[in-house]
PDB file of C-alpha atoms and ligand atoms in Angstrom:
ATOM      1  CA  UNK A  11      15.617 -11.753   8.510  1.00 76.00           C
ATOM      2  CA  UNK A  12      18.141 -11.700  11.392  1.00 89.00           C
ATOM      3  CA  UNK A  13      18.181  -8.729  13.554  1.00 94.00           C
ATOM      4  CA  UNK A  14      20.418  -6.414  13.398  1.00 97.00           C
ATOM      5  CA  UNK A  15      23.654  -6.038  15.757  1.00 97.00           C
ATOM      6  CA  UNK A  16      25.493  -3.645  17.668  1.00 98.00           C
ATOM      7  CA  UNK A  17      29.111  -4.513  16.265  1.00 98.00           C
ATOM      8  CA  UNK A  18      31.575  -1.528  17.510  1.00 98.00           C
ATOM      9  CA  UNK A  19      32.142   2.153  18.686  1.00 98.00           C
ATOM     10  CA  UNK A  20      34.398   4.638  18.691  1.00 98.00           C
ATOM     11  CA  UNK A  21      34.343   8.521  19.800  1.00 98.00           C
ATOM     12  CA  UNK A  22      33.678  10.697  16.969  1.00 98.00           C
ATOM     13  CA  UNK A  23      34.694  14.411  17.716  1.00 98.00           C
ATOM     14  CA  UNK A  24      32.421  16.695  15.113  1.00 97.00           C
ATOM     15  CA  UNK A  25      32.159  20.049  14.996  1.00 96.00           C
ATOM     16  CA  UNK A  26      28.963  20.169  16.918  1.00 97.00           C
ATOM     17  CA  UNK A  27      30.600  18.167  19.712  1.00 97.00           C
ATOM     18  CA  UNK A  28      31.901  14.532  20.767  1.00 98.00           C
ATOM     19  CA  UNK A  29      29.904  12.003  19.961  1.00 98.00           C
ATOM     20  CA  UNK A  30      29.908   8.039  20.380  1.00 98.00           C
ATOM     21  CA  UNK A  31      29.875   6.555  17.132  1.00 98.00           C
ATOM     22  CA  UNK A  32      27.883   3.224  17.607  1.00 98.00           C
ATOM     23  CA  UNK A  33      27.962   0.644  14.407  1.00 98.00           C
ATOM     24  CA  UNK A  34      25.360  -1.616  13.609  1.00 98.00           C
ATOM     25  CA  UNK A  35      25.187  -4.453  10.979  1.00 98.00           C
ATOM     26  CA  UNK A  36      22.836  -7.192   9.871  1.00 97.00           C
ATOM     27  CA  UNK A  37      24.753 -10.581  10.305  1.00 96.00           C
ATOM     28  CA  UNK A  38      22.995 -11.702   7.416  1.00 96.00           C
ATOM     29  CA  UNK A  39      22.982  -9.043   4.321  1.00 95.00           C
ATOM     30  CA  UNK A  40      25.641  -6.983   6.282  1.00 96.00           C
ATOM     31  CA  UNK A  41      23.732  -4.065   5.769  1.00 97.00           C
ATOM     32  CA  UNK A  42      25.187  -1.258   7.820  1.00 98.00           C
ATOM     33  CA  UNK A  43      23.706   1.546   9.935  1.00 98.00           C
ATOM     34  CA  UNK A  44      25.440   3.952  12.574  1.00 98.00           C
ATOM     35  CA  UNK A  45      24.270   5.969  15.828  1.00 98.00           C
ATOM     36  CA  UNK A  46      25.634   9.226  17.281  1.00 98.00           C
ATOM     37  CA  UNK A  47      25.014   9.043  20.486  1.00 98.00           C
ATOM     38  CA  UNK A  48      26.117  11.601  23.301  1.00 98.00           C
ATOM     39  CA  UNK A  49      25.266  11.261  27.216  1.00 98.00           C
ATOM     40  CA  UNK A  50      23.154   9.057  29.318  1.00 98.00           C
ATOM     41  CA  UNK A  51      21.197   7.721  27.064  1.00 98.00           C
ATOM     42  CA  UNK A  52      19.917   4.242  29.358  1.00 97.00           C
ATOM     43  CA  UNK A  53      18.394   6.307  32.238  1.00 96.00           C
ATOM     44  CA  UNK A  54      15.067   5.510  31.255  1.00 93.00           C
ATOM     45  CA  UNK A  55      14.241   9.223  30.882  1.00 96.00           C
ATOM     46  CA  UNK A  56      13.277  10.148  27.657  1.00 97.00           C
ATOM     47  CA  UNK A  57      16.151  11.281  25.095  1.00 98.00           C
ATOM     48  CA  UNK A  58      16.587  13.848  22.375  1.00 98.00           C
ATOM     49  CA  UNK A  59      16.153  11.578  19.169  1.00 98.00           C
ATOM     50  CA  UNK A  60      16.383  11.751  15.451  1.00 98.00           C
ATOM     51  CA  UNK A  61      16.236   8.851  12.318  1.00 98.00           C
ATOM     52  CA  UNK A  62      17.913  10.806   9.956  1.00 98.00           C
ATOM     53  CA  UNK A  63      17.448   9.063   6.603  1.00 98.00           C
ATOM     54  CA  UNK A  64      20.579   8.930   4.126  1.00 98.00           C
ATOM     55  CA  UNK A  65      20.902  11.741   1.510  1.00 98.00           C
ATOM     56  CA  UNK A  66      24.324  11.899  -0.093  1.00 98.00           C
ATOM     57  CA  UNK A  67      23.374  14.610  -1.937  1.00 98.00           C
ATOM     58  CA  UNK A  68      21.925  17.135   0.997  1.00 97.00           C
ATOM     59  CA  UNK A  69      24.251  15.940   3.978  1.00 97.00           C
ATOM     60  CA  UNK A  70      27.730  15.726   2.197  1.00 97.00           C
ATOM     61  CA  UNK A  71      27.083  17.619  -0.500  1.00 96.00           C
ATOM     62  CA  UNK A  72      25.694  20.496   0.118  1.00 94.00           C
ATOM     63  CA  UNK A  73      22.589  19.724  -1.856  1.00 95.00           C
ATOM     64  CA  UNK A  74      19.453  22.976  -1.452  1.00 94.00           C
ATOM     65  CA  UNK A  75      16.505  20.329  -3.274  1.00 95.00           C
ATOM     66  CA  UNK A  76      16.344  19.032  -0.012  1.00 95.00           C
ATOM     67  CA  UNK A  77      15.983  19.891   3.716  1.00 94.00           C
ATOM     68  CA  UNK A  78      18.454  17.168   4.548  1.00 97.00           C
ATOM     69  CA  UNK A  79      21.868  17.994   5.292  1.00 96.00           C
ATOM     70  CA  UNK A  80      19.994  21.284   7.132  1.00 95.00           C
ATOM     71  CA  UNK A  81      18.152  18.981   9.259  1.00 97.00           C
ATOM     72  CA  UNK A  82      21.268  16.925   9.954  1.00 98.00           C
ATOM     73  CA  UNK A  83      23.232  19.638  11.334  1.00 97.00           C
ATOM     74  CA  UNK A  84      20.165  21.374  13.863  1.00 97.00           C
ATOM     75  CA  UNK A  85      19.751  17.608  15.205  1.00 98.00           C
ATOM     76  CA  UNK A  86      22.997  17.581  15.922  1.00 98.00           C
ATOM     77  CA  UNK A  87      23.517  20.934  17.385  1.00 97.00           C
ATOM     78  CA  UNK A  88      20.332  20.548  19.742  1.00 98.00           C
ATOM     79  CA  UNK A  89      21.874  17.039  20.729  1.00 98.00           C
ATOM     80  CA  UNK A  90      25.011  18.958  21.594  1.00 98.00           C
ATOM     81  CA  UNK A  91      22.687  21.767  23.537  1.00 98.00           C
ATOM     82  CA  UNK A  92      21.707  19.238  25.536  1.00 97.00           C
ATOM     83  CA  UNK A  93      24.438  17.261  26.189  1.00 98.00           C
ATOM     84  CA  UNK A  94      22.059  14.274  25.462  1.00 98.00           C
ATOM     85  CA  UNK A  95      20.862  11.997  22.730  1.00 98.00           C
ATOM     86  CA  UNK A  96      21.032   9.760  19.702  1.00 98.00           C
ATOM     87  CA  UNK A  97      21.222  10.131  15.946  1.00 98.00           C
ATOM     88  CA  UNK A  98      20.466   7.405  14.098  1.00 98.00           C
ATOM     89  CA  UNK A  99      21.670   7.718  10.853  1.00 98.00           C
ATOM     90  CA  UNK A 100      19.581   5.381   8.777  1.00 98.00           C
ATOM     91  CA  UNK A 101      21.134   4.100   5.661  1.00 98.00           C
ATOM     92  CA  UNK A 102      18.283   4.352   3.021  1.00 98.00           C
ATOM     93  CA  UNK A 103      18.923   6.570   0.908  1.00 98.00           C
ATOM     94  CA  UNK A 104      16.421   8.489  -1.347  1.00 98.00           C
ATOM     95  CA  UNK A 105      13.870   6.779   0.617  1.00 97.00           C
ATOM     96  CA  UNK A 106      15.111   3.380   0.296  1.00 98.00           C
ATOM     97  CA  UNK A 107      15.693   3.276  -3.876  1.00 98.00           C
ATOM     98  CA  UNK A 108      19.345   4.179  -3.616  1.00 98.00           C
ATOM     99  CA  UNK A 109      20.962   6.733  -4.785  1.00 98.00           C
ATOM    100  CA  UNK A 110      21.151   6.100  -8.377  1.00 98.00           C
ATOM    101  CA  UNK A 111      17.856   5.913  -8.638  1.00 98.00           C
ATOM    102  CA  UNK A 112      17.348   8.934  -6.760  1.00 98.00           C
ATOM    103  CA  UNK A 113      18.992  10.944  -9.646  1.00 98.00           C
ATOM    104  CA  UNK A 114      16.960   9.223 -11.948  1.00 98.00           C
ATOM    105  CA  UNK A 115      13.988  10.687  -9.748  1.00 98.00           C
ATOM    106  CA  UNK A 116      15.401  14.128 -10.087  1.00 97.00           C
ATOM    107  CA  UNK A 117      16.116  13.609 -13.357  1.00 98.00           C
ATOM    108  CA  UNK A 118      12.406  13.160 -13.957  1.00 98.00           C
ATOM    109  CA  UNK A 119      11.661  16.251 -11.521  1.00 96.00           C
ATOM    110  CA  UNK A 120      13.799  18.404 -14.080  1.00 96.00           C
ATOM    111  CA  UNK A 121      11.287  17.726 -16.243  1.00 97.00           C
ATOM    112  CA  UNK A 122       8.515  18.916 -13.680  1.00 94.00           C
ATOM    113  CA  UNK A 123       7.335  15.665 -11.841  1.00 95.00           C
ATOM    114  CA  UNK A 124       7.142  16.229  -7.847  1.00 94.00           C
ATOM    115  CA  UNK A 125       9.698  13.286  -5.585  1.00 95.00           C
ATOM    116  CA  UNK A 126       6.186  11.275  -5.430  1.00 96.00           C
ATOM    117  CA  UNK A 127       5.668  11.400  -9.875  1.00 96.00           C
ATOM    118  CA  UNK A 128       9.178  10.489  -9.973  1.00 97.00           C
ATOM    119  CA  UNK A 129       9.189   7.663  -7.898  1.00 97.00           C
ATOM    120  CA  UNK A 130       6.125   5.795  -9.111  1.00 98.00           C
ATOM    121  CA  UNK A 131       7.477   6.756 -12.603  1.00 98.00           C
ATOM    122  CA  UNK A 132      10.289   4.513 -12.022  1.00 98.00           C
ATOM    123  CA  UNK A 133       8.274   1.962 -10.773  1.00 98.00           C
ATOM    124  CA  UNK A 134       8.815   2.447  -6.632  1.00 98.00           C
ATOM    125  CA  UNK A 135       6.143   3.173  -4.015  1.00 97.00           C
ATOM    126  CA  UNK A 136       6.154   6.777  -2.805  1.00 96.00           C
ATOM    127  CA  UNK A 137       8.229   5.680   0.191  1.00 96.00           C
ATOM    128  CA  UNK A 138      10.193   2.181  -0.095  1.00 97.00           C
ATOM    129  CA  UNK A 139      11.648   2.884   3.836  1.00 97.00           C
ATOM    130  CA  UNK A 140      11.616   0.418   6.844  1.00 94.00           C
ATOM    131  CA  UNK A 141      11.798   2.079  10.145  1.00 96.00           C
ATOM    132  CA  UNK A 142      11.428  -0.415  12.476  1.00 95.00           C
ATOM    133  CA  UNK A 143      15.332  -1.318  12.304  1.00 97.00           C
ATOM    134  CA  UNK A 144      15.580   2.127  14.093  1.00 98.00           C
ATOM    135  CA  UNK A 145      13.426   0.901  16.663  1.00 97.00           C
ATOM    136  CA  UNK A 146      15.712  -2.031  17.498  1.00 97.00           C
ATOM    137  CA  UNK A 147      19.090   0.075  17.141  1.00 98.00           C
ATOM    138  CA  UNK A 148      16.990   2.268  20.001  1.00 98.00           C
ATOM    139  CA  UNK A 149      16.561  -0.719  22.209  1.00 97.00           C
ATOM    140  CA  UNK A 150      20.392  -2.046  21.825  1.00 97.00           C
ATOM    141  CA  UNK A 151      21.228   1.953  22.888  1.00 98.00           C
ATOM    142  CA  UNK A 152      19.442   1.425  26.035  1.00 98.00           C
ATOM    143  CA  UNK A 153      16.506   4.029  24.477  1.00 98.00           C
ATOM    144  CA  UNK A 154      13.244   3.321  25.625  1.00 95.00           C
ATOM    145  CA  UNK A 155      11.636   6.887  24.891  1.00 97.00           C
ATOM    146  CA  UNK A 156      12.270   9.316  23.028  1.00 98.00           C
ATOM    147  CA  UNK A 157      11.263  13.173  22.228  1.00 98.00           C
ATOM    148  CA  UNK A 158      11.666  12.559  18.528  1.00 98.00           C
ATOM    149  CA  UNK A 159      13.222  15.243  15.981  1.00 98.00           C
ATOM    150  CA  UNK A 160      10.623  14.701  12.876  1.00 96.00           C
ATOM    151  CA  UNK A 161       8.166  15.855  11.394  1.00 93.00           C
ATOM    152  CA  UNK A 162       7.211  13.302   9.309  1.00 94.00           C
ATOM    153  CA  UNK A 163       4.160  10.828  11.400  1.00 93.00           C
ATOM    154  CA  UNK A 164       5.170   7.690   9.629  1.00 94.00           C
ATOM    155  CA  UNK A 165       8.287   7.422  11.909  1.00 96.00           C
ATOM    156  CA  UNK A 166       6.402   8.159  14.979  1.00 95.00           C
ATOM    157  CA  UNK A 167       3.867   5.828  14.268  1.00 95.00           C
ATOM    158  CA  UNK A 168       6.484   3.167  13.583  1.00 96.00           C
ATOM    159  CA  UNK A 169       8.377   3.869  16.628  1.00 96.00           C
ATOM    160  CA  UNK A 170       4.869   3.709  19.385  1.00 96.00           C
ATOM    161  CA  UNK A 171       3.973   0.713  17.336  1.00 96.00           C
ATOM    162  CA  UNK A 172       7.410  -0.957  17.570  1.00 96.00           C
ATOM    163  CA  UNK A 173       7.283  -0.598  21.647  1.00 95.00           C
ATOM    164  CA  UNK A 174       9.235   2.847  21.650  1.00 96.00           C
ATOM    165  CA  UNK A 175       7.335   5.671  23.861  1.00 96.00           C
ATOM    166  CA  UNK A 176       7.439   8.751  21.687  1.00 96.00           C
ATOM    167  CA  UNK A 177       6.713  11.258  24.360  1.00 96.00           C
ATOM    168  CA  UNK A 178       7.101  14.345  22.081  1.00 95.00           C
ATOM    169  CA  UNK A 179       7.546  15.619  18.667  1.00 94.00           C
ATOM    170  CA  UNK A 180       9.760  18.161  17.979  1.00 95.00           C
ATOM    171  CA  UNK A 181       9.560  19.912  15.229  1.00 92.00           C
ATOM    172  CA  UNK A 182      12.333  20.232  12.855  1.00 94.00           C
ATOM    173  CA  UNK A 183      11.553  23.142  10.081  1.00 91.00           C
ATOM    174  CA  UNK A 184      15.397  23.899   8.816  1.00 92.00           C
ATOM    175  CA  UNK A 185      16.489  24.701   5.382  1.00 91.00           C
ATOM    176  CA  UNK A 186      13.507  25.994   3.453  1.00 90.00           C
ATOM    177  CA  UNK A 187      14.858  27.609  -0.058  1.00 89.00           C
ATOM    178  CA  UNK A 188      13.522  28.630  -3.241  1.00 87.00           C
ATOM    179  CA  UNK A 189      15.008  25.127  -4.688  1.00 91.00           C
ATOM    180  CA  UNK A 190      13.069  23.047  -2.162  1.00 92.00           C
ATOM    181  CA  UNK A 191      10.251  24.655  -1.307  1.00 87.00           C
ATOM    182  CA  UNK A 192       8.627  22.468  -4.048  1.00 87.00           C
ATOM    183  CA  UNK A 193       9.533  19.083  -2.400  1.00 90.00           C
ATOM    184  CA  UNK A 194       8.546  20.519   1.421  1.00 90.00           C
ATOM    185  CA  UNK A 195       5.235  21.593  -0.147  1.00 86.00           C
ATOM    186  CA  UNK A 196       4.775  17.869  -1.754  1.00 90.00           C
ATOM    187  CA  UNK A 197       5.971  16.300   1.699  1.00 87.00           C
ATOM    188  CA  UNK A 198       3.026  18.325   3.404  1.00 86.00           C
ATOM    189  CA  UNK A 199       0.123  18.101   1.068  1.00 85.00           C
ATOM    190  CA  UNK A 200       0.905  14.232  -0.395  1.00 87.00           C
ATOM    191  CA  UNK A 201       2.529  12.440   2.587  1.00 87.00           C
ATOM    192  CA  UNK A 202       1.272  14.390   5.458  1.00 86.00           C
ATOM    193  CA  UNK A 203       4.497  16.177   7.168  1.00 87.00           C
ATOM    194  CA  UNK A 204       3.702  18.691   9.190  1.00 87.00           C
ATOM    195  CA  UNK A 205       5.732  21.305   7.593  1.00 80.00           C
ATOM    196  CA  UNK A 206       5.823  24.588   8.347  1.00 76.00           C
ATOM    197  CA  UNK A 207       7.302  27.800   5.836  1.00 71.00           C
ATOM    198  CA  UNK A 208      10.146  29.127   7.874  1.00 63.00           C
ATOM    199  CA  UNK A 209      11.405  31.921   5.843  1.00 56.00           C
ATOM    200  CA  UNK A 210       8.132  34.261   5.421  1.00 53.00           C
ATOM    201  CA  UNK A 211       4.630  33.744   6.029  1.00 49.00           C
ATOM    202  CA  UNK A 212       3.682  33.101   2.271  1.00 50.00           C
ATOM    203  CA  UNK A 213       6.890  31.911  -0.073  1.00 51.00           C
ATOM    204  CA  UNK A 214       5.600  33.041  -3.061  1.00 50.00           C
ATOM    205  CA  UNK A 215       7.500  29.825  -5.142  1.00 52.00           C
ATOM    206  CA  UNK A 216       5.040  27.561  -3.183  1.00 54.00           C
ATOM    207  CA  UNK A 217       1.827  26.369  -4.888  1.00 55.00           C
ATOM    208  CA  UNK A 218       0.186  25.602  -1.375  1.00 57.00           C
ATOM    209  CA  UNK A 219       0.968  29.418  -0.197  1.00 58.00           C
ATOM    210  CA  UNK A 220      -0.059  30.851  -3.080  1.00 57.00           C
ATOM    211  CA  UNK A 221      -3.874  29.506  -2.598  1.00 56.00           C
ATOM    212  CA  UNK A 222      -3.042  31.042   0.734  1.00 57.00           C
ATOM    213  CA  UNK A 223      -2.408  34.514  -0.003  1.00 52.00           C
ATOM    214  CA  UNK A 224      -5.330  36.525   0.074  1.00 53.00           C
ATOM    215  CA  UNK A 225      -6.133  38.788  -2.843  1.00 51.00           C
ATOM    216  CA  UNK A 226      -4.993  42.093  -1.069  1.00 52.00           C
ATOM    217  CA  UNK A 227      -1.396  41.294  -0.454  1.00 45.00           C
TER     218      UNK A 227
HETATM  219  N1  GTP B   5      13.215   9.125  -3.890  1.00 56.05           N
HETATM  220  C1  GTP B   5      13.560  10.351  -3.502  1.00 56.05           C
HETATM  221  N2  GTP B   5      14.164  10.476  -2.306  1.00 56.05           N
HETATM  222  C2  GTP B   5      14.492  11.709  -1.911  1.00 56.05           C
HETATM  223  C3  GTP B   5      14.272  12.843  -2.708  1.00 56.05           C
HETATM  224  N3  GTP B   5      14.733  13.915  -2.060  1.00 56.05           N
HETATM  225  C4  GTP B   5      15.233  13.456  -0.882  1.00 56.05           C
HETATM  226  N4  GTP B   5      15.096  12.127  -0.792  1.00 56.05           N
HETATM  227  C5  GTP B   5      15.425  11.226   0.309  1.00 56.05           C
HETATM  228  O1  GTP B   5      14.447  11.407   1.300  1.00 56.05           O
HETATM  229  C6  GTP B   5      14.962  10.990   2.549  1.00 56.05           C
HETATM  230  C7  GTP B   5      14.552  12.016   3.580  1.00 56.05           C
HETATM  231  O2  GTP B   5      13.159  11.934   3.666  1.00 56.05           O
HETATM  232  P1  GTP B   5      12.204  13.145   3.835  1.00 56.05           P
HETATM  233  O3  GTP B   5      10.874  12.733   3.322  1.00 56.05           O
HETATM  234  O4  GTP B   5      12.822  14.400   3.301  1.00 56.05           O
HETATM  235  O5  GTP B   5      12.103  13.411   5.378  1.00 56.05           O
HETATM  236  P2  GTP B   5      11.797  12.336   6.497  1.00 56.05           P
HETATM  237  O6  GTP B   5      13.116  11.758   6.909  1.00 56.05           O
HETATM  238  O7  GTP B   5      10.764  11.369   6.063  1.00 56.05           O
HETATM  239  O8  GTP B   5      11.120  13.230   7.613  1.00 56.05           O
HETATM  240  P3  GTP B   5      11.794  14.208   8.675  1.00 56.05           P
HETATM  241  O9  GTP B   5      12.065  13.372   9.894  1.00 56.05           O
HETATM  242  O10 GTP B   5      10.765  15.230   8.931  1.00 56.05           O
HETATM  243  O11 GTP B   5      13.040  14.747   8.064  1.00 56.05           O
HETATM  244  C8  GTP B   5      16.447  10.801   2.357  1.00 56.05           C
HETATM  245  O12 GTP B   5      16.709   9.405   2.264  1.00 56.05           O
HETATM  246  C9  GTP B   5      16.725  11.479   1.010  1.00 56.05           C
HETATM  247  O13 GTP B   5      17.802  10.887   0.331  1.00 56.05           O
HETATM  248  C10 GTP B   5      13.643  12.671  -3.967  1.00 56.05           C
HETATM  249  O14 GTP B   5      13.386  13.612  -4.706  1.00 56.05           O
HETATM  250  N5  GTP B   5      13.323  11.402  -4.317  1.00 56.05           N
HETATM  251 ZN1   ZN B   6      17.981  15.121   1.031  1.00 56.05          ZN
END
């Protein structure tokens, strides 16, 4: 497959500040993807970064079963804070089976199946997403490292082993609610996020807390 191409960009005001909005398509499938990108970004030094993945649901629509749209807006923000760095907003949405499919998935998790159960029920791996196009939108931004706004080690993996120097992760733990505390819990225990409760030291709707909580409390 051809790589993709920086095609166009605009400024993009938001409410967290002005932005360059960078477009990116595949000459080929004309698959799209976008960066935000504010600052010197092609100084070499390493830049505030974040591969946000797609999620209708969370980022435009207000969605709690998710951490999304709140992790959207703090990446922004601390991009803003510091005057300096890239959001690459990576069009694969419900990890890469679309969004249809993801509300078939959440159909499924109405009737009590975790986002991994739902997914192989419908015949997908637990994660159909392809990082390594965010490692070559990086490189046409000039990005060669990044401190990297995750917490999930798959992208950081992808990124060191696509040539990108991930010289820190920073931790992004925004958004925890009763109605996802499920789906943060299944990130940690079956896919290895580092997540960490934000809201109280034990949330008492979380399975993994509640093995936590000694008897006394
Ligand atoms: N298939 C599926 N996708 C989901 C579900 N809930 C959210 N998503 C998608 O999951 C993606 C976000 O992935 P997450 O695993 O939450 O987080 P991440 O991007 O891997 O890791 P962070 O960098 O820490 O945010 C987005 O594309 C969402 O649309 C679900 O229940 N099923
Ligand atoms: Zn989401």
């Amino acid at each position: 497959m051809a790589k993709i191409q920086r095609v166009t960009e605009a400024t993009l005001p938001t409410e967290f500040g002005i932005f360059k909005i960078v477009g990116f398509e595949f000459p080929d499938t004309k698959k799209e993807h976008v960066a935000l990108v504010m600052g010197d970004v092609e100084d070499g030094q390493p830049v505030l970064a974040r591969i946000h993945s797609e999620c209708l649901t969370g980022d435009a629509l207000h969605s709690l079963k998710c951490d999304c749209g709140f992790q959207l807006a703090s990446a922004l923000r601390q991009i803003s804070q510091e005057g300096r760095g890239v959001l690459v907003y990576h069009r694969e949405e419900g990890r890469g089976i679309g969004l249809i499919n993801k509300i078939r998935a959440y159909a499924l998790q109405d009737q009590g199946m975790d986002t991994i159960e739902a997914n192989l029920a419908l015949g997908f791996k637990a994660d159909e997403r392809n990082f390594s196009v965010c490692a070559d939108i990086f490189e046409q931004l000039g990005v060669k490292a990044v401190r990297l706004l995750t917490n999930n080690p798959a992208k950081i993996e992808t990124m060191k082993a696509a040539g990108i120097n991930v010289v820190e992760r920073v931790p992004l733990n925004v958004g925890e609610n009763r109605y996802n505390v499920g789906y943060l819990d299944t990130k940690a225990k079956k896919m290895g996020h580092y997540i960490v409760h934000n809201n109280e030291k034990h949330f008492l709707d979380c399975p993994h807390c509640q093995a936590e909580i000694p008897a006394d409390e």
